GROMACS .gro file of C-alpha atoms in nm:
model
  405
    1UNK     CA    1  -0.228  -1.956  -0.928
    2UNK     CA    2  -0.408  -2.252  -1.084
    3UNK     CA    3  -0.654  -2.203  -1.349
    4UNK     CA    4  -0.974  -2.296  -1.092
    5UNK     CA    5  -0.842  -1.953  -0.913
    6UNK     CA    6  -0.796  -1.782  -1.208
    7UNK     CA    7  -1.198  -1.845  -1.318
    8UNK     CA    8  -1.338  -1.752  -0.990
    9UNK     CA    9  -1.175  -1.433  -1.021
   10UNK     CA   10  -1.228  -1.330  -1.333
   11UNK     CA   11  -1.622  -1.386  -1.233
   12UNK     CA   12  -1.595  -1.235  -0.938
   13UNK     CA   13  -1.486  -0.907  -1.124
   14UNK     CA   14  -1.765  -0.965  -1.415
   15UNK     CA   15  -1.989  -0.992  -1.104
   16UNK     CA   16  -1.888  -0.643  -0.997
   17UNK     CA   17  -1.940  -0.498  -1.298
   18UNK     CA   18  -1.726  -0.227  -1.274
   19UNK     CA   19  -1.776  -0.167  -0.880
   20UNK     CA   20  -1.537  -0.168  -0.597
   21UNK     CA   21  -1.513  -0.457  -0.381
   22UNK     CA   22  -1.566  -0.245  -0.084
   23UNK     CA   23  -1.917  -0.134  -0.184
   24UNK     CA   24  -2.045  -0.516  -0.253
   25UNK     CA   25  -1.841  -0.710   0.016
   26UNK     CA   26  -2.006  -0.717   0.412
   27UNK     CA   27  -1.734  -0.618   0.655
   28UNK     CA   28  -1.642  -0.897   0.828
   29UNK     CA   29  -1.728  -0.886   1.215
   30UNK     CA   30  -1.359  -0.992   1.346
   31UNK     CA   31  -1.007  -1.009   1.215
   32UNK     CA   32  -0.914  -1.380   1.095
   33UNK     CA   33  -0.574  -1.550   1.258
   34UNK     CA   34  -0.423  -1.739   1.045
   35UNK     CA   35  -0.170  -1.980   1.267
   36UNK     CA   36  -0.007  -2.251   1.018
   37UNK     CA   37   0.159  -2.190   0.678
   38UNK     CA   38   0.122  -2.528   0.642
   39UNK     CA   39  -0.236  -2.556   0.651
   40UNK     CA   40  -0.285  -2.208   0.454
   41UNK     CA   41  -0.208  -2.190   0.015
   42UNK     CA   42  -0.186  -1.829  -0.188
   43UNK     CA   43  -0.514  -1.995  -0.293
   44UNK     CA   44  -0.678  -1.962   0.095
   45UNK     CA   45  -0.532  -1.604   0.094
   46UNK     CA   46  -0.608  -1.496  -0.268
   47UNK     CA   47  -0.966  -1.628  -0.251
   48UNK     CA   48  -1.051  -1.507   0.108
   49UNK     CA   49  -0.851  -1.183   0.168
   50UNK     CA   50  -0.720  -1.013  -0.133
   51UNK     CA   51  -0.999  -1.021  -0.358
   52UNK     CA   52  -1.280  -0.883  -0.082
   53UNK     CA   53  -0.978  -0.668   0.005
   54UNK     CA   54  -1.039  -0.816   0.439
   55UNK     CA   55  -0.796  -0.787   0.702
   56UNK     CA   56  -0.628  -1.123   0.861
   57UNK     CA   57  -0.361  -1.146   1.114
   58UNK     CA   58  -0.103  -1.403   1.020
   59UNK     CA   59   0.119  -1.593   1.325
   60UNK     CA   60   0.469  -1.529   1.392
   61UNK     CA   61   0.501  -1.891   1.223
   62UNK     CA   62   0.530  -1.727   0.889
   63UNK     CA   63   0.838  -1.516   0.979
   64UNK     CA   64   1.021  -1.768   1.203
   65UNK     CA   65   1.285  -1.788   0.954
   66UNK     CA   66   1.367  -1.433   0.880
   67UNK     CA   67   1.717  -1.255   0.954
   68UNK     CA   68   1.570  -0.960   1.142
   69UNK     CA   69   1.393  -1.163   1.379
   70UNK     CA   70   1.731  -1.361   1.513
   71UNK     CA   71   1.959  -1.050   1.492
   72UNK     CA   72   1.768  -0.770   1.589
   73UNK     CA   73   1.631  -0.890   1.869
   74UNK     CA   74   1.767  -0.979   2.235
   75UNK     CA   75   1.631  -1.304   2.370
   76UNK     CA   76   1.411  -1.133   2.611
   77UNK     CA   77   1.207  -0.952   2.288
   78UNK     CA   78   1.326  -0.658   2.291
   79UNK     CA   79   1.503  -0.447   2.015
   80UNK     CA   80   1.897  -0.513   2.026
   81UNK     CA   81   2.047  -0.148   1.978
   82UNK     CA   82   2.390  -0.297   2.030
   83UNK     CA   83   2.319  -0.495   1.660
   84UNK     CA   84   2.099  -0.227   1.485
   85UNK     CA   85   2.414   0.067   1.604
   86UNK     CA   86   2.671  -0.184   1.478
   87UNK     CA   87   2.523  -0.221   1.141
   88UNK     CA   88   2.356   0.068   1.063
   89UNK     CA   89   2.477   0.353   1.319
   90UNK     CA   90   2.586   0.565   1.038
   91UNK     CA   91   2.253   0.571   0.819
   92UNK     CA   92   2.041   0.857   0.797
   93UNK     CA   93   1.694   0.774   0.914
   94UNK     CA   94   1.338   0.972   0.888
   95UNK     CA   95   1.172   1.034   1.237
   96UNK     CA   96   0.848   1.184   1.303
   97UNK     CA   97   0.730   1.413   1.582
   98UNK     CA   98   0.433   1.196   1.723
   99UNK     CA   99   0.346   1.507   1.987
  100UNK     CA  100   0.323   1.745   1.730
  101UNK     CA  101   0.025   1.809   1.449
  102UNK     CA  102   0.155   1.914   1.135
  103UNK     CA  103  -0.200   1.914   0.873
  104UNK     CA  104  -0.281   1.592   0.952
  105UNK     CA  105   0.013   1.408   1.001
  106UNK     CA  106   0.313   1.494   1.150
  107UNK     CA  107   0.631   1.690   1.103
  108UNK     CA  108   0.976   1.482   1.029
  109UNK     CA  109   1.352   1.541   1.027
  110UNK     CA  110   1.616   1.322   0.931
  111UNK     CA  111   1.897   1.220   1.145
  112UNK     CA  112   2.177   0.947   1.211
  113UNK     CA  113   2.050   0.610   1.319
  114UNK     CA  114   2.265   0.637   1.586
  115UNK     CA  115   2.139   0.945   1.738
  116UNK     CA  116   1.760   0.808   1.749
  117UNK     CA  117   1.903   0.510   1.944
  118UNK     CA  118   2.051   0.735   2.151
  119UNK     CA  119   1.678   0.922   2.204
  120UNK     CA  120   1.532   0.599   2.227
  121UNK     CA  121   1.705   0.483   2.490
  122UNK     CA  122   1.678   0.801   2.735
  123UNK     CA  123   1.317   0.756   2.643
  124UNK     CA  124   1.321   0.444   2.803
  125UNK     CA  125   1.533   0.560   3.147
  126UNK     CA  126   1.282   0.861   3.110
  127UNK     CA  127   0.999   0.640   3.179
  128UNK     CA  128   0.877   0.725   2.830
  129UNK     CA  129   0.879   1.076   2.822
  130UNK     CA  130   1.176   1.326   2.701
  131UNK     CA  131   1.142   1.684   2.617
  132UNK     CA  132   1.233   1.623   2.270
  133UNK     CA  133   0.870   1.433   2.234
  134UNK     CA  134   0.783   1.130   2.105
  135UNK     CA  135   1.008   1.089   1.793
  136UNK     CA  136   0.905   0.732   1.545
  137UNK     CA  137   1.147   0.607   1.307
  138UNK     CA  138   0.937   0.529   0.968
  139UNK     CA  139   0.928   0.517   0.607
  140UNK     CA  140   1.281   0.428   0.625
  141UNK     CA  141   1.368   0.272   0.292
  142UNK     CA  142   1.633   0.018   0.443
  143UNK     CA  143   1.517  -0.238   0.164
  144UNK     CA  144   1.684  -0.041  -0.123
  145UNK     CA  145   2.020  -0.062   0.076
  146UNK     CA  146   2.214  -0.426  -0.023
  147UNK     CA  147   2.255  -0.458   0.380
  148UNK     CA  148   1.916  -0.547   0.376
  149UNK     CA  149   1.952  -0.865   0.206
  150UNK     CA  150   1.871  -1.182   0.400
  151UNK     CA  151   1.672  -0.989   0.648
  152UNK     CA  152   1.346  -1.111   0.497
  153UNK     CA  153   1.183  -1.315   0.279
  154UNK     CA  154   0.895  -1.232   0.090
  155UNK     CA  155   0.585  -1.427   0.192
  156UNK     CA  156   0.422  -1.623  -0.097
  157UNK     CA  157   0.131  -1.434  -0.053
  158UNK     CA  158   0.219  -1.084  -0.119
  159UNK     CA  159   0.460  -1.166  -0.394
  160UNK     CA  160   0.192  -1.036  -0.676
  161UNK     CA  161   0.319  -0.680  -0.597
  162UNK     CA  162   0.320  -0.448  -0.907
  163UNK     CA  163   0.405  -0.115  -0.710
  164UNK     CA  164   0.735  -0.219  -0.631
  165UNK     CA  165   0.795  -0.438  -0.929
  166UNK     CA  166   0.730  -0.107  -1.130
  167UNK     CA  167   0.993   0.131  -0.891
  168UNK     CA  168   1.232  -0.141  -0.926
  169UNK     CA  169   1.229  -0.127  -1.287
  170UNK     CA  170   1.307   0.243  -1.290
  171UNK     CA  171   1.552   0.181  -0.990
  172UNK     CA  172   1.450   0.506  -0.839
  173UNK     CA  173   1.206   0.412  -0.571
  174UNK     CA  174   1.020   0.171  -0.355
  175UNK     CA  175   0.740   0.110  -0.076
  176UNK     CA  176   0.925  -0.107   0.145
  177UNK     CA  177   0.981   0.052   0.490
  178UNK     CA  178   1.102  -0.003   0.836
  179UNK     CA  179   0.915   0.095   1.137
  180UNK     CA  180   1.078   0.183   1.491
  181UNK     CA  181   0.981   0.330   1.780
  182UNK     CA  182   0.927   0.334   2.164
  183UNK     CA  183   0.572   0.263   2.356
  184UNK     CA  184   0.357   0.572   2.248
  185UNK     CA  185   0.453   0.607   1.931
  186UNK     CA  186   0.178   0.605   1.654
  187UNK     CA  187   0.064   0.689   1.309
  188UNK     CA  188  -0.235   0.935   1.255
  189UNK     CA  189  -0.548   0.790   1.069
  190UNK     CA  190  -0.495   0.793   0.714
  191UNK     CA  191  -0.532   0.555   0.400
  192UNK     CA  192  -0.215   0.404   0.269
  193UNK     CA  193  -0.075   0.554  -0.062
  194UNK     CA  194  -0.265   0.528  -0.362
  195UNK     CA  195  -0.526   0.281  -0.187
  196UNK     CA  196  -0.294   0.041  -0.198
  197UNK     CA  197  -0.294  -0.277   0.024
  198UNK     CA  198  -0.005  -0.293   0.310
  199UNK     CA  199   0.157  -0.575   0.495
  200UNK     CA  200   0.320  -0.514   0.833
  201UNK     CA  201   0.531  -0.760   1.024
  202UNK     CA  202   0.635  -0.682   1.403
  203UNK     CA  203   0.981  -0.810   1.414
  204UNK     CA  204   0.964  -0.740   1.813
  205UNK     CA  205   0.677  -0.547   2.017
  206UNK     CA  206   0.322  -0.521   1.977
  207UNK     CA  207   0.106  -0.240   1.821
  208UNK     CA  208  -0.267  -0.169   1.809
  209UNK     CA  209  -0.437  -0.131   1.504
  210UNK     CA  210  -0.802   0.055   1.414
  211UNK     CA  211  -0.958  -0.032   1.092
  212UNK     CA  212  -1.277   0.104   0.977
  213UNK     CA  213  -1.413  -0.034   0.618
  214UNK     CA  214  -1.387   0.147   0.291
  215UNK     CA  215  -1.651   0.416   0.278
  216UNK     CA  216  -1.671   0.495   0.632
  217UNK     CA  217  -1.418   0.782   0.594
  218UNK     CA  218  -1.715   0.945   0.482
  219UNK     CA  219  -1.896   0.922   0.804
  220UNK     CA  220  -1.555   1.044   0.989
  221UNK     CA  221  -1.535   1.395   0.868
  222UNK     CA  222  -1.586   1.682   1.091
  223UNK     CA  223  -1.810   1.942   0.980
  224UNK     CA  224  -1.574   2.150   0.740
  225UNK     CA  225  -1.544   1.787   0.542
  226UNK     CA  226  -1.175   1.676   0.707
  227UNK     CA  227  -1.081   1.399   0.792
  228UNK     CA  228  -0.969   1.342   1.194
  229UNK     CA  229  -0.611   1.323   1.267
  230UNK     CA  230  -0.671   1.094   1.567
  231UNK     CA  231  -0.970   0.871   1.613
  232UNK     CA  232  -0.900   0.818   1.970
  233UNK     CA  233  -0.896   1.149   2.096
  234UNK     CA  234  -1.211   1.244   2.326
  235UNK     CA  235  -1.319   1.496   2.060
  236UNK     CA  236  -1.383   1.275   1.807
  237UNK     CA  237  -1.679   1.190   2.004
  238UNK     CA  238  -1.829   1.549   1.992
  239UNK     CA  239  -2.125   1.542   1.753
  240UNK     CA  240  -2.066   1.959   1.717
  241UNK     CA  241  -1.765   1.846   1.528
  242UNK     CA  242  -1.803   1.491   1.352
  243UNK     CA  243  -2.208   1.504   1.303
  244UNK     CA  244  -2.272   1.209   1.143
  245UNK     CA  245  -1.975   0.979   1.338
  246UNK     CA  246  -2.273   0.787   1.521
  247UNK     CA  247  -2.355   0.607   1.201
  248UNK     CA  248  -2.005   0.497   1.119
  249UNK     CA  249  -1.935   0.148   1.190
  250UNK     CA  250  -1.729   0.059   1.493
  251UNK     CA  251  -1.351  -0.019   1.387
  252UNK     CA  252  -1.200  -0.351   1.347
  253UNK     CA  253  -0.954  -0.330   1.630
  254UNK     CA  254  -0.636  -0.546   1.664
  255UNK     CA  255  -0.439  -0.570   1.990
  256UNK     CA  256   0.291   0.056   1.962
  257UNK     CA  257   0.194  -0.054   2.312
  258UNK     CA  258   0.591  -0.216   2.358
  259UNK     CA  259   0.904  -0.097   2.152
  260UNK     CA  260   0.856  -0.190   1.824
  261UNK     CA  261   1.073  -0.269   1.513
  262UNK     CA  262   0.834  -0.369   1.208
  263UNK     CA  263   0.920  -0.369   0.801
  264UNK     CA  264   0.618  -0.281   0.616
  265UNK     CA  265   0.515  -0.308   0.252
  266UNK     CA  266   0.292  -0.125   0.057
  267UNK     CA  267   0.156  -0.334  -0.278
  268UNK     CA  268  -0.037  -0.309  -0.569
  269UNK     CA  269  -0.192  -0.612  -0.762
  270UNK     CA  270  -0.494  -0.712  -1.007
  271UNK     CA  271  -0.707  -0.729  -0.734
  272UNK     CA  272  -0.700  -0.373  -0.593
  273UNK     CA  273  -0.572  -0.243  -0.918
  274UNK     CA  274  -0.957  -0.055  -0.968
  275UNK     CA  275  -0.918   0.055  -0.649
  276UNK     CA  276  -0.592   0.265  -0.777
  277UNK     CA  277  -0.774   0.397  -1.035
  278UNK     CA  278  -1.078   0.524  -0.876
  279UNK     CA  279  -0.873   0.688  -0.631
  280UNK     CA  280  -0.695   0.887  -0.906
  281UNK     CA  281  -1.010   1.007  -1.066
  282UNK     CA  282  -1.116   1.166  -0.699
  283UNK     CA  283  -0.775   1.303  -0.654
  284UNK     CA  284  -0.813   1.477  -0.982
  285UNK     CA  285  -1.171   1.588  -0.926
  286UNK     CA  286  -1.020   1.759  -0.570
  287UNK     CA  287  -0.766   1.914  -0.766
  288UNK     CA  288  -1.020   2.029  -1.048
  289UNK     CA  289  -1.208   2.152  -0.740
  290UNK     CA  290  -0.974   2.383  -0.545
  291UNK     CA  291  -0.895   2.559  -0.893
  292UNK     CA  292  -1.240   2.574  -1.087
  293UNK     CA  293  -1.227   2.972  -1.047
  294UNK     CA  294  -0.930   2.976  -1.320
  295UNK     CA  295  -1.062   2.702  -1.549
  296UNK     CA  296  -1.113   2.965  -1.835
  297UNK     CA  297  -0.863   3.179  -1.761
  298UNK     CA  298  -0.559   2.983  -1.702
  299UNK     CA  299  -0.355   2.828  -2.010
  300UNK     CA  300  -0.311   2.474  -1.976
  301UNK     CA  301  -0.556   2.426  -1.696
  302UNK     CA  302  -0.594   2.056  -1.733
  303UNK     CA  303  -0.273   2.020  -1.741
  304UNK     CA  304  -0.185   2.207  -1.447
  305UNK     CA  305  -0.414   2.021  -1.264
  306UNK     CA  306  -0.219   1.677  -1.347
  307UNK     CA  307   0.122   1.865  -1.234
  308UNK     CA  308  -0.099   1.992  -0.871
  309UNK     CA  309  -0.256   1.603  -0.837
  310UNK     CA  310   0.134   1.461  -0.899
  311UNK     CA  311   0.282   1.692  -0.625
  312UNK     CA  312   0.012   1.628  -0.395
  313UNK     CA  313  -0.076   1.208  -0.443
  314UNK     CA  314   0.274   1.094  -0.601
  315UNK     CA  315   0.133   0.995  -0.978
  316UNK     CA  316  -0.088   1.118  -1.221
  317UNK     CA  317  -0.234   1.045  -1.540
  318UNK     CA  318   0.044   0.988  -1.734
  319UNK     CA  319   0.259   0.839  -1.490
  320UNK     CA  320  -0.038   0.575  -1.349
  321UNK     CA  321  -0.065   0.485  -1.743
  322UNK     CA  322   0.307   0.438  -1.763
  323UNK     CA  323   0.286   0.173  -1.470
  324UNK     CA  324   0.036   0.001  -1.668
  325UNK     CA  325   0.243  -0.033  -1.924
  326UNK     CA  326   0.558  -0.157  -1.789
  327UNK     CA  327   0.360  -0.437  -1.589
  328UNK     CA  328   0.171  -0.489  -1.915
  329UNK     CA  329   0.499  -0.570  -2.132
  330UNK     CA  330   0.634  -0.776  -1.865
  331UNK     CA  331   0.356  -0.969  -1.862
  332UNK     CA  332   0.307  -1.027  -2.212
  333UNK     CA  333   0.659  -1.118  -2.255
  334UNK     CA  334   0.616  -1.427  -1.966
  335UNK     CA  335   0.252  -1.508  -2.173
  336UNK     CA  336   0.492  -1.521  -2.498
  337UNK     CA  337   0.679  -1.816  -2.291
  338UNK     CA  338   0.374  -2.028  -2.194
  339UNK     CA  339   0.392  -2.358  -2.378
  340UNK     CA  340   0.140  -2.635  -2.432
  341UNK     CA  341   0.112  -2.861  -2.106
  342UNK     CA  342   0.261  -2.535  -1.892
  343UNK     CA  343  -0.093  -2.320  -1.792
  344UNK     CA  344  -0.046  -2.487  -1.474
  345UNK     CA  345   0.167  -2.367  -1.173
  346UNK     CA  346   0.400  -2.588  -1.054
  347UNK     CA  347   0.513  -2.568  -0.697
  348UNK     CA  348   0.771  -2.359  -0.566
  349UNK     CA  349   0.790  -2.163  -0.950
  350UNK     CA  350   0.652  -1.872  -0.822
  351UNK     CA  351   0.250  -1.744  -0.925
  352UNK     CA  352   0.341  -1.961  -1.274
  353UNK     CA  353   0.103  -1.895  -1.588
  354UNK     CA  354  -0.253  -1.857  -1.465
  355UNK     CA  355  -0.124  -1.528  -1.239
  356UNK     CA  356   0.012  -1.411  -1.587
  357UNK     CA  357  -0.307  -1.422  -1.735
  358UNK     CA  358  -0.505  -1.311  -1.466
  359UNK     CA  359  -0.271  -1.010  -1.441
  360UNK     CA  360  -0.332  -0.919  -1.832
  361UNK     CA  361  -0.690  -0.941  -1.821
  362UNK     CA  362  -0.707  -0.686  -1.512
  363UNK     CA  363  -0.441  -0.404  -1.656
  364UNK     CA  364  -0.705  -0.471  -1.994
  365UNK     CA  365  -1.013  -0.415  -1.790
  366UNK     CA  366  -0.844  -0.108  -1.602
  367UNK     CA  367  -0.673   0.046  -1.900
  368UNK     CA  368  -1.012   0.021  -2.120
  369UNK     CA  369  -1.145   0.275  -1.845
  370UNK     CA  370  -0.813   0.466  -1.853
  371UNK     CA  371  -0.845   0.523  -2.246
  372UNK     CA  372  -1.206   0.644  -2.244
  373UNK     CA  373  -1.165   0.876  -1.976
  374UNK     CA  374  -1.235   1.251  -2.097
  375UNK     CA  375  -0.952   1.401  -1.895
  376UNK     CA  376  -0.704   1.140  -1.948
  377UNK     CA  377  -0.821   1.227  -2.312
  378UNK     CA  378  -0.658   1.554  -2.266
  379UNK     CA  379  -0.304   1.414  -2.155
  380UNK     CA  380  -0.083   1.450  -2.410
  381UNK     CA  381   0.052   1.116  -2.515
  382UNK     CA  382   0.275   1.175  -2.835
  383UNK     CA  383   0.554   1.070  -2.664
  384UNK     CA  384   0.436   0.793  -2.507
  385UNK     CA  385   0.636   0.424  -2.632
  386UNK     CA  386   0.307   0.277  -2.723
  387UNK     CA  387  -0.020   0.463  -2.770
  388UNK     CA  388  -0.264   0.364  -2.488
  389UNK     CA  389  -0.508   0.232  -2.780
  390UNK     CA  390  -0.264   0.012  -2.914
  391UNK     CA  391  -0.145  -0.139  -2.598
  392UNK     CA  392  -0.516  -0.238  -2.525
  393UNK     CA  393  -0.561  -0.390  -2.844
  394UNK     CA  394  -0.273  -0.623  -2.770
  395UNK     CA  395  -0.394  -0.702  -2.435
  396UNK     CA  396  -0.747  -0.794  -2.573
  397UNK     CA  397  -0.604  -1.051  -2.806
  398UNK     CA  398  -0.379  -1.194  -2.524
  399UNK     CA  399  -0.698  -1.234  -2.272
  400UNK     CA  400  -0.924  -1.366  -2.619
  401UNK     CA  401  -0.597  -1.638  -2.697
  402UNK     CA  402  -0.572  -1.709  -2.357
  403UNK     CA  403  -0.946  -1.770  -2.232
  404UNK     CA  404  -0.936  -2.124  -2.275
  405UNK     CA  405  -0.601  -2.208  -2.098
   0.00000   0.00000   0.00000
């Protein structure tokens, strides 16, 4: 990131005045196709897509050097089952049954990878049908395994990735996944974890995507307030079940229409941190409404709300603060090393000092909202390694000191 881009981004967020980008940005009428890596910079992606939260499609030229594209795919463009079995046959993988609805998702089981490949081959031989149903290998954390090295190179456009940076620092989890499945496998309608960004690269095959702009989900709810399981089902068009669907904008469509393997990451950074914080506040509000009748009789009611929220969403206010703290302290260490004449990013050296300064500013703005939130103020912070107000002051001092850099 260069200084001009950082200043542009800071001005952009000041103009939002605390609103989310999805509430002020016009939804594009089409999805841009980016063909040539050499003529598409990080700045182009940052300004045109990250900041306004707009999808785009990269050509296969961006990933032509990936090891997975060389080793996982046959010359005819199909999954190389022999190679995959030889290297991952004994690994236990998560598999969802696309033919069974469990709430608004699909039930999962775990099986050895070789058993899934056997099923896949039988599914193809059975004219893409099986009495076992339509099984989809999804959310496989292969990238936590050392054997995943060399399979892909993280594109610079996605390298500001706080979500995986945080979980890597804790060494307990990540949000890097492998998806594999035959023609007909699919995922139900959903919004990604924590309202994060997501990128998905097809190593082989084709998928069809339906994107509804943020906020449109309110027009998709049924008469009971629930979101649809399948937006392609005929029942979705029934006005008695979905009375306000007619007011919804049509989805942006990008054309598992073939046997497909994909690598997928969820990621959060300064551009969508406020979205994540907004989502967490909504999640807590939902929990509080669900158990509101016990508010005056349940000891530590607010604490129980946080516990329930974490079990449902994977994170609560306390862990969100720790997430901010970990990223903030890593950026504060980097900013100390910025010397005179070193504020511009050198080609090939990463995102650079200006990105560090931008990140600190974004954390400071969101943390300022966190510390005044009444529900966060009820969280016991006595055991925190650094008090939120002290961290905020430290960040704001750095923001002031680096403003002119």
